[in-house]
PDB file of C-alpha atoms in Angstrom:
ATOM      1  CA  MET J1467      81.472 152.894   1.940  1.00  0.00           C
ATOM      2  CA  LYS J1468      80.609 150.210  -0.614  1.00  0.00           C
ATOM      3  CA  LEU J1469      82.032 146.704  -0.426  1.00  0.00           C
ATOM      4  CA  ILE J1470      82.512 144.926  -3.771  1.00  0.00           C
ATOM      5  CA  VAL J1471      83.604 141.305  -3.324  1.00  0.00           C
ATOM      6  CA  GLY J1472      84.593 139.143  -6.278  1.00  0.00           C
ATOM      7  CA  LEU J1473      84.641 135.417  -5.584  1.00  0.00           C
ATOM      8  CA  GLY J1474      87.319 133.062  -6.825  1.00  0.00           C
ATOM      9  CA  ASN J1475      90.248 130.858  -5.860  1.00  0.00           C
ATOM     10  CA  PRO J1476      93.757 132.267  -5.272  1.00  0.00           C
ATOM     11  CA  GLY J1477      96.719 131.137  -7.342  1.00  0.00           C
ATOM     12  CA  ASN J1478      97.816 131.486 -10.969  1.00  0.00           C
ATOM     13  CA  LYS J1479      96.485 128.070 -11.966  1.00  0.00           C
ATOM     14  CA  TYR J1480      92.925 129.300 -11.326  1.00  0.00           C
ATOM     15  CA  LEU J1481      93.204 132.628 -13.192  1.00  0.00           C
ATOM     16  CA  PHE J1482      90.985 131.863 -16.172  1.00  0.00           C
ATOM     17  CA  THR J1483      88.725 129.202 -14.709  1.00  0.00           C
ATOM     18  CA  ARG J1484      84.961 129.728 -14.704  1.00  0.00           C
ATOM     19  CA  HIS J1485      84.779 129.915 -10.906  1.00  0.00           C
ATOM     20  CA  ASN J1486      87.142 132.919 -10.994  1.00  0.00           C
ATOM     21  CA  ILE J1487      85.011 135.300 -13.049  1.00  0.00           C
ATOM     22  CA  GLY J1488      84.496 137.317  -9.832  1.00  0.00           C
ATOM     23  CA  PHE J1489      88.236 137.848  -9.420  1.00  0.00           C
ATOM     24  CA  MET J1490      88.472 138.777 -13.096  1.00  0.00           C
ATOM     25  CA  LEU J1491      85.834 141.483 -12.698  1.00  0.00           C
ATOM     26  CA  ILE J1492      87.516 142.922  -9.593  1.00  0.00           C
ATOM     27  CA  ASP J1493      90.761 143.174 -11.575  1.00  0.00           C
ATOM     28  CA  SER J1494      88.850 144.921 -14.368  1.00  0.00           C
ATOM     29  CA  LEU J1495      87.372 147.412 -11.888  1.00  0.00           C
ATOM     30  CA  SER J1496      90.760 148.110 -10.324  1.00  0.00           C
ATOM     31  CA  GLU J1497      92.855 150.926 -11.750  1.00  0.00           C
ATOM     32  CA  SER J1498      96.104 149.567 -10.317  1.00  0.00           C
ATOM     33  CA  ASP J1499      97.713 146.485  -8.792  1.00  0.00           C
ATOM     34  CA  SER J1500      97.947 148.119  -5.377  1.00  0.00           C
ATOM     35  CA  PHE J1501      96.058 145.459  -3.427  1.00  0.00           C
ATOM     36  CA  GLN J1502      96.923 144.981   0.236  1.00  0.00           C
ATOM     37  CA  LYS J1503      96.777 141.574   1.865  1.00  0.00           C
ATOM     38  CA  LYS J1504      94.714 141.684   5.046  1.00  0.00           C
ATOM     39  CA  TYR J1505      91.555 140.221   6.538  1.00  0.00           C
ATOM     40  CA  LYS J1506      92.216 136.988   4.601  1.00  0.00           C
ATOM     41  CA  SER J1507      91.829 138.965   1.366  1.00  0.00           C
ATOM     42  CA  LEU J1508      93.449 141.177  -1.213  1.00  0.00           C
ATOM     43  CA  ILE J1509      91.891 144.621  -0.692  1.00  0.00           C
ATOM     44  CA  GLN J1510      92.054 147.885  -2.580  1.00  0.00           C
ATOM     45  CA  LYS J1511      90.394 151.083  -1.360  1.00  0.00           C
ATOM     46  CA  THR J1512      89.443 153.403  -4.175  1.00  0.00           C
ATOM     47  CA  GLN J1513      86.952 156.014  -5.394  1.00  0.00           C
ATOM     48  CA  MET J1514      84.282 155.075  -7.925  1.00  0.00           C
ATOM     49  CA  SER J1515      81.479 157.396  -9.023  1.00  0.00           C
ATOM     50  CA  GLN J1516      82.257 159.665  -6.060  1.00  0.00           C
ATOM     51  CA  HIS J1517      81.866 156.795  -3.593  1.00  0.00           C
ATOM     52  CA  THR J1518      84.509 155.188  -1.419  1.00  0.00           C
ATOM     53  CA  VAL J1519      84.730 151.556  -2.471  1.00  0.00           C
ATOM     54  CA  LEU J1520      86.564 148.504  -1.180  1.00  0.00           C
ATOM     55  CA  LEU J1521      87.468 146.039  -3.939  1.00  0.00           C
ATOM     56  CA  VAL J1522      88.035 142.617  -2.409  1.00  0.00           C
ATOM     57  CA  LYS J1523      89.321 139.230  -3.552  1.00  0.00           C
ATOM     58  CA  PRO J1524      89.053 136.701  -0.676  1.00  0.00           C
ATOM     59  CA  GLN J1525      92.126 134.466  -0.400  1.00  0.00           C
ATOM     60  CA  THR J1526      90.465 131.690   1.615  1.00  0.00           C
ATOM     61  CA  PHE J1527      89.501 129.570  -1.406  1.00  0.00           C
ATOM     62  CA  MET J1528      85.925 129.704  -2.615  1.00  0.00           C
ATOM     63  CA  ASN J1529      84.240 127.494  -0.017  1.00  0.00           C
ATOM     64  CA  LEU J1530      85.429 129.656   2.891  1.00  0.00           C
ATOM     65  CA  SER J1531      84.722 133.071   1.347  1.00  0.00           C
ATOM     66  CA  GLY J1532      82.434 134.024   4.221  1.00  0.00           C
ATOM     67  CA  GLU J1533      85.336 134.076   6.682  1.00  0.00           C
ATOM     68  CA  ALA J1534      86.997 136.901   4.764  1.00  0.00           C
ATOM     69  CA  VAL J1535      83.783 138.828   4.103  1.00  0.00           C
ATOM     70  CA  ARG J1536      82.775 138.682   7.778  1.00  0.00           C
ATOM     71  CA  GLU J1537      86.112 140.109   8.942  1.00  0.00           C
ATOM     72  CA  ILE J1538      85.905 143.023   6.501  1.00  0.00           C
ATOM     73  CA  VAL J1539      82.260 143.792   7.285  1.00  0.00           C
ATOM     74  CA  ASP J1540      82.978 143.788  11.016  1.00  0.00           C
ATOM     75  CA  PHE J1541      86.086 145.980  10.792  1.00  0.00           C
ATOM     76  CA  TYR J1542      84.619 148.616   8.449  1.00  0.00           C
ATOM     77  CA  LYS J1543      81.058 148.432   9.872  1.00  0.00           C
ATOM     78  CA  ILE J1544      79.569 148.006   6.405  1.00  0.00           C
ATOM     79  CA  PRO J1545      75.758 147.671   6.277  1.00  0.00           C
ATOM     80  CA  LEU J1546      74.306 144.812   4.240  1.00  0.00           C
ATOM     81  CA  GLU J1547      72.728 147.188   1.718  1.00  0.00           C
ATOM     82  CA  ASN J1548      76.220 148.407   0.740  1.00  0.00           C
ATOM     83  CA  ILE J1549      77.567 144.929  -0.034  1.00  0.00           C
ATOM     84  CA  LEU J1550      77.818 143.522  -3.556  1.00  0.00           C
ATOM     85  CA  VAL J1551      79.155 140.001  -4.070  1.00  0.00           C
ATOM     86  CA  ILE J1552      80.139 138.993  -7.607  1.00  0.00           C
ATOM     87  CA  GLN J1553      79.706 135.281  -8.295  1.00  0.00           C
ATOM     88  CA  ASP J1554      79.700 132.834 -11.182  1.00  0.00           C
ATOM     89  CA  ASP J1555      76.450 131.035 -12.052  1.00  0.00           C
ATOM     90  CA  LYS J1556      76.656 127.756 -13.942  1.00  0.00           C
ATOM     91  CA  ASP J1557      72.906 127.860 -14.708  1.00  0.00           C
ATOM     92  CA  GLN J1558      72.997 131.236 -16.470  1.00  0.00           C
ATOM     93  CA  ASN J1559      73.845 131.700 -20.123  1.00  0.00           C
ATOM     94  CA  PHE J1560      77.369 132.837 -20.876  1.00  0.00           C
ATOM     95  CA  LEU J1561      77.544 136.679 -21.049  1.00  0.00           C
ATOM     96  CA  SER J1562      74.339 137.095 -18.991  1.00  0.00           C
ATOM     97  CA  ILE J1563      74.292 139.181 -15.813  1.00  0.00           C
ATOM     98  CA  LYS J1564      71.687 139.325 -13.071  1.00  0.00           C
ATOM     99  CA  PHE J1565      71.337 141.193  -9.795  1.00  0.00           C
ATOM    100  CA  GLN J1566      69.757 139.232  -6.955  1.00  0.00           C
ATOM    101  CA  LYS J1567      69.055 139.754  -3.269  1.00  0.00           C
ATOM    102  CA  SER J1568      67.531 137.834  -0.359  1.00  0.00           C
ATOM    103  CA  ARG J1569      67.647 134.479  -2.122  1.00  0.00           C
ATOM    104  CA  GLY J1570      69.128 131.051  -1.371  1.00  0.00           C
ATOM    105  CA  HIS J1571      72.664 130.114  -2.292  1.00  0.00           C
ATOM    106  CA  GLY J1572      71.562 127.932  -5.221  1.00  0.00           C
ATOM    107  CA  GLY J1573      74.245 125.347  -4.546  1.00  0.00           C
ATOM    108  CA  HIS J1574      77.093 127.856  -4.794  1.00  0.00           C
ATOM    109  CA  ASN J1575      79.434 127.002  -1.915  1.00  0.00           C
ATOM    110  CA  GLY J1576      81.020 130.433  -1.736  1.00  0.00           C
ATOM    111  CA  ILE J1577      77.637 132.124  -1.388  1.00  0.00           C
ATOM    112  CA  LYS J1578      76.499 129.458   1.092  1.00  0.00           C
ATOM    113  CA  ASN J1579      79.488 130.245   3.311  1.00  0.00           C
ATOM    114  CA  ILE J1580      78.863 133.993   3.105  1.00  0.00           C
ATOM    115  CA  HIS J1581      75.211 133.454   4.085  1.00  0.00           C
ATOM    116  CA  GLU J1582      76.382 131.452   7.086  1.00  0.00           C
ATOM    117  CA  HIS J1583      78.944 134.005   8.290  1.00  0.00           C
ATOM    118  CA  LEU J1584      76.753 137.076   7.723  1.00  0.00           C
ATOM    119  CA  LYS J1585      73.741 135.188   9.123  1.00  0.00           C
ATOM    120  CA  SER J1586      71.738 136.779   6.331  1.00  0.00           C
ATOM    121  CA  ASP J1587      71.048 136.615   2.611  1.00  0.00           C
ATOM    122  CA  ASN J1588      69.916 140.248   2.533  1.00  0.00           C
ATOM    123  CA  TYR J1589      72.829 141.579   0.506  1.00  0.00           C
ATOM    124  CA  THR J1590      73.199 142.101  -3.235  1.00  0.00           C
ATOM    125  CA  ARG J1591      74.750 139.552  -5.573  1.00  0.00           C
ATOM    126  CA  LEU J1592      75.765 140.054  -9.184  1.00  0.00           C
ATOM    127  CA  LYS J1593      75.519 136.687 -10.912  1.00  0.00           C
ATOM    128  CA  LEU J1594      77.611 136.200 -14.056  1.00  0.00           C
ATOM    129  CA  GLY J1595      76.592 133.361 -16.359  1.00  0.00           C
ATOM    130  CA  ILE J1596      79.314 130.826 -17.146  1.00  0.00           C
ATOM    131  CA  GLN J1597      77.415 128.176 -19.098  1.00  0.00           C
ATOM    132  CA  SER J1598      79.703 126.921 -21.853  1.00  0.00           C
ATOM    133  CA  ILE J1599      79.085 127.848 -25.477  1.00  0.00           C
ATOM    134  CA  PRO J1600      79.727 125.406 -28.359  1.00  0.00           C
ATOM    135  CA  THR J1601      83.291 125.153 -29.539  1.00  0.00           C
ATOM    136  CA  GLU J1602      85.421 122.948 -31.720  1.00  0.00           C
ATOM    137  CA  LYS J1603      86.130 119.613 -30.074  1.00  0.00           C
ATOM    138  CA  SER J1604      89.861 120.245 -30.241  1.00  0.00           C
ATOM    139  CA  GLU J1605      89.438 123.433 -28.184  1.00  0.00           C
ATOM    140  CA  THR J1606      87.537 121.816 -25.329  1.00  0.00           C
ATOM    141  CA  HIS J1607      89.494 120.856 -22.208  1.00  0.00           C
ATOM    142  CA  THR J1608      88.291 117.586 -20.705  1.00  0.00           C
ATOM    143  CA  SER J1609      89.006 115.855 -17.433  1.00  0.00           C
ATOM    144  CA  SER J1610      91.314 113.459 -19.270  1.00  0.00           C
ATOM    145  CA  ASP J1611      93.597 116.326 -20.270  1.00  0.00           C
ATOM    146  CA  SER J1612      96.584 116.068 -17.939  1.00  0.00           C
ATOM    147  CA  SER J1613      96.903 119.869 -17.819  1.00  0.00           C
ATOM    148  CA  PHE J1614      93.351 120.313 -16.563  1.00  0.00           C
ATOM    149  CA  ASN J1615      92.581 117.257 -14.449  1.00  0.00           C
ATOM    150  CA  LYS J1616      90.508 117.476 -11.291  1.00  0.00           C
ATOM    151  CA  ASN J1617      93.498 117.124  -8.953  1.00  0.00           C
ATOM    152  CA  HIS J1618      95.149 120.127 -10.607  1.00  0.00           C
ATOM    153  CA  PHE J1619      92.148 122.357  -9.956  1.00  0.00           C
ATOM    154  CA  ASN J1620      90.989 120.978  -6.624  1.00  0.00           C
ATOM    155  CA  PRO J1621      92.819 122.858  -3.817  1.00  0.00           C
ATOM    156  CA  PHE J1622      92.047 120.083  -1.322  1.00  0.00           C
ATOM    157  CA  ASN J1623      92.823 117.217  -3.746  1.00  0.00           C
ATOM    158  CA  LEU J1624      89.442 115.597  -3.053  1.00  0.00           C
ATOM    159  CA  ASN J1625      87.162 113.663  -5.373  1.00  0.00           C
ATOM    160  CA  THR J1626      85.142 116.160  -7.378  1.00  0.00           C
ATOM    161  CA  SER J1627      81.654 116.089  -8.833  1.00  0.00           C
ATOM    162  CA  PRO J1628      80.909 116.897 -12.496  1.00  0.00           C
ATOM    163  CA  THR J1629      79.743 120.336 -11.325  1.00  0.00           C
ATOM    164  CA  SER J1630      83.042 120.994  -9.540  1.00  0.00           C
ATOM    165  CA  GLU J1631      85.036 119.878 -12.546  1.00  0.00           C
ATOM    166  CA  PHE J1632      83.023 122.215 -14.766  1.00  0.00           C
ATOM    167  CA  VAL J1633      83.330 125.374 -12.650  1.00  0.00           C
ATOM    168  CA  LEU J1634      87.030 124.697 -12.087  1.00  0.00           C
ATOM    169  CA  SER J1635      87.680 124.245 -15.806  1.00  0.00           C
ATOM    170  CA  PRO J1636      89.083 127.058 -17.977  1.00  0.00           C
ATOM    171  CA  PHE J1637      87.022 129.090 -20.406  1.00  0.00           C
ATOM    172  CA  ASN J1638      87.428 127.796 -23.949  1.00  0.00           C
ATOM    173  CA  LYS J1639      88.988 129.816 -26.761  1.00  0.00           C
ATOM    174  CA  LYS J1640      85.705 131.147 -28.127  1.00  0.00           C
ATOM    175  CA  GLU J1641      84.609 132.255 -24.667  1.00  0.00           C
ATOM    176  CA  MET J1642      87.938 133.918 -23.896  1.00  0.00           C
ATOM    177  CA  GLU J1643      87.521 136.054 -27.003  1.00  0.00           C
ATOM    178  CA  GLN J1644      84.302 137.426 -25.495  1.00  0.00           C
ATOM    179  CA  ILE J1645      85.516 137.842 -21.920  1.00  0.00           C
ATOM    180  CA  PRO J1646      86.573 141.519 -22.414  1.00  0.00           C
ATOM    181  CA  LYS J1647      83.039 142.366 -23.613  1.00  0.00           C
ATOM    182  CA  PHE J1648      81.538 140.382 -20.734  1.00  0.00           C
ATOM    183  CA  LEU J1649      83.671 142.175 -18.143  1.00  0.00           C
ATOM    184  CA  SER J1650      82.892 145.567 -19.685  1.00  0.00           C
ATOM    185  CA  GLN J1651      79.138 144.927 -19.387  1.00  0.00           C
ATOM    186  CA  ALA J1652      79.517 143.629 -15.833  1.00  0.00           C
ATOM    187  CA  LYS J1653      81.664 146.618 -14.866  1.00  0.00           C
ATOM    188  CA  GLU J1654      78.898 148.941 -16.072  1.00  0.00           C
ATOM    189  CA  ALA J1655      76.447 147.004 -13.890  1.00  0.00           C
ATOM    190  CA  VAL J1656      78.672 147.323 -10.807  1.00  0.00           C
ATOM    191  CA  LEU J1657      78.917 151.074 -11.351  1.00  0.00           C
ATOM    192  CA  GLY J1658      75.129 151.178 -11.653  1.00  0.00           C
ATOM    193  CA  PHE J1659      74.806 149.500  -8.252  1.00  0.00           C
ATOM    194  CA  ILE J1660      77.331 151.874  -6.671  1.00  0.00           C
ATOM    195  CA  GLU J1661      75.592 154.942  -8.064  1.00  0.00           C
ATOM    196  CA  LYS J1662      71.913 153.972  -7.784  1.00  0.00           C
ATOM    197  CA  GLY J1663      71.556 150.962  -5.488  1.00  0.00           C
ATOM    198  CA  PHE J1664      69.957 147.557  -5.888  1.00  0.00           C
ATOM    199  CA  GLU J1665      66.494 148.385  -7.225  1.00  0.00           C
ATOM    200  CA  GLU J1666      67.676 150.756  -9.954  1.00  0.00           C
ATOM    201  CA  ALA J1667      70.478 148.392 -10.934  1.00  0.00           C
ATOM    202  CA  CYS J1668      67.956 145.554 -11.292  1.00  0.00           C
ATOM    203  CA  ASN J1669      65.660 147.662 -13.430  1.00  0.00           C
ATOM    204  CA  GLN J1670      68.468 148.798 -15.679  1.00  0.00           C
ATOM    205  CA  PHE J1671      70.518 145.626 -16.113  1.00  0.00           C
ATOM    206  CA  ASN J1672      68.380 142.571 -15.377  1.00  0.00           C
ATOM    207  CA  GLN J1673      65.960 143.468 -18.173  1.00  0.00           C
ATOM    208  CA  LYS J1674      68.811 143.404 -20.694  1.00  0.00           C
ATOM    209  CA  ASN J1675      69.143 139.676 -20.107  1.00  0.00           C
TER     210      ASN J1675
END
């Protein structure tokens, strides 16, 4: 069994924020809306490329993602080599994808929490670049916009850093136009991992970027 975990924050107000690109990819991989709520997650069991796959969207909020992943791994006895975690990466160019394994969390709180709960970094991550691309000034949402202020996006209503405000901000119009292409490329990469494993997926998809 393969475990594919997309990271994000639950709730409609986070749907198209940069931090939720993992949720967006899980929804793209899913062939239906038949997710079950259990193990602090939304889970769908399906078949992909002749493999049994669990598609997972943790519902713990990003910073506690490891709690949900640990429960699922323990219940289904999933080995680390069969785990793929889909995350956003603010330091990667928009539209870029990169497989990674056995590396530090890079300041990503969701990954940090998963490392802590699995007591290992020896699982595969698919990093999706969310760096912003230039847009017209009128299309850019800023922290002064009452619809997208930091309190609206912060689930704990705490003071946020510039990094937090960025990852919890929505994609701009130009980026949203390219999201379907981005998700299609990332979906192909996930299927590559399911079919061929980490090394082959790296060779095939990391070089494209």
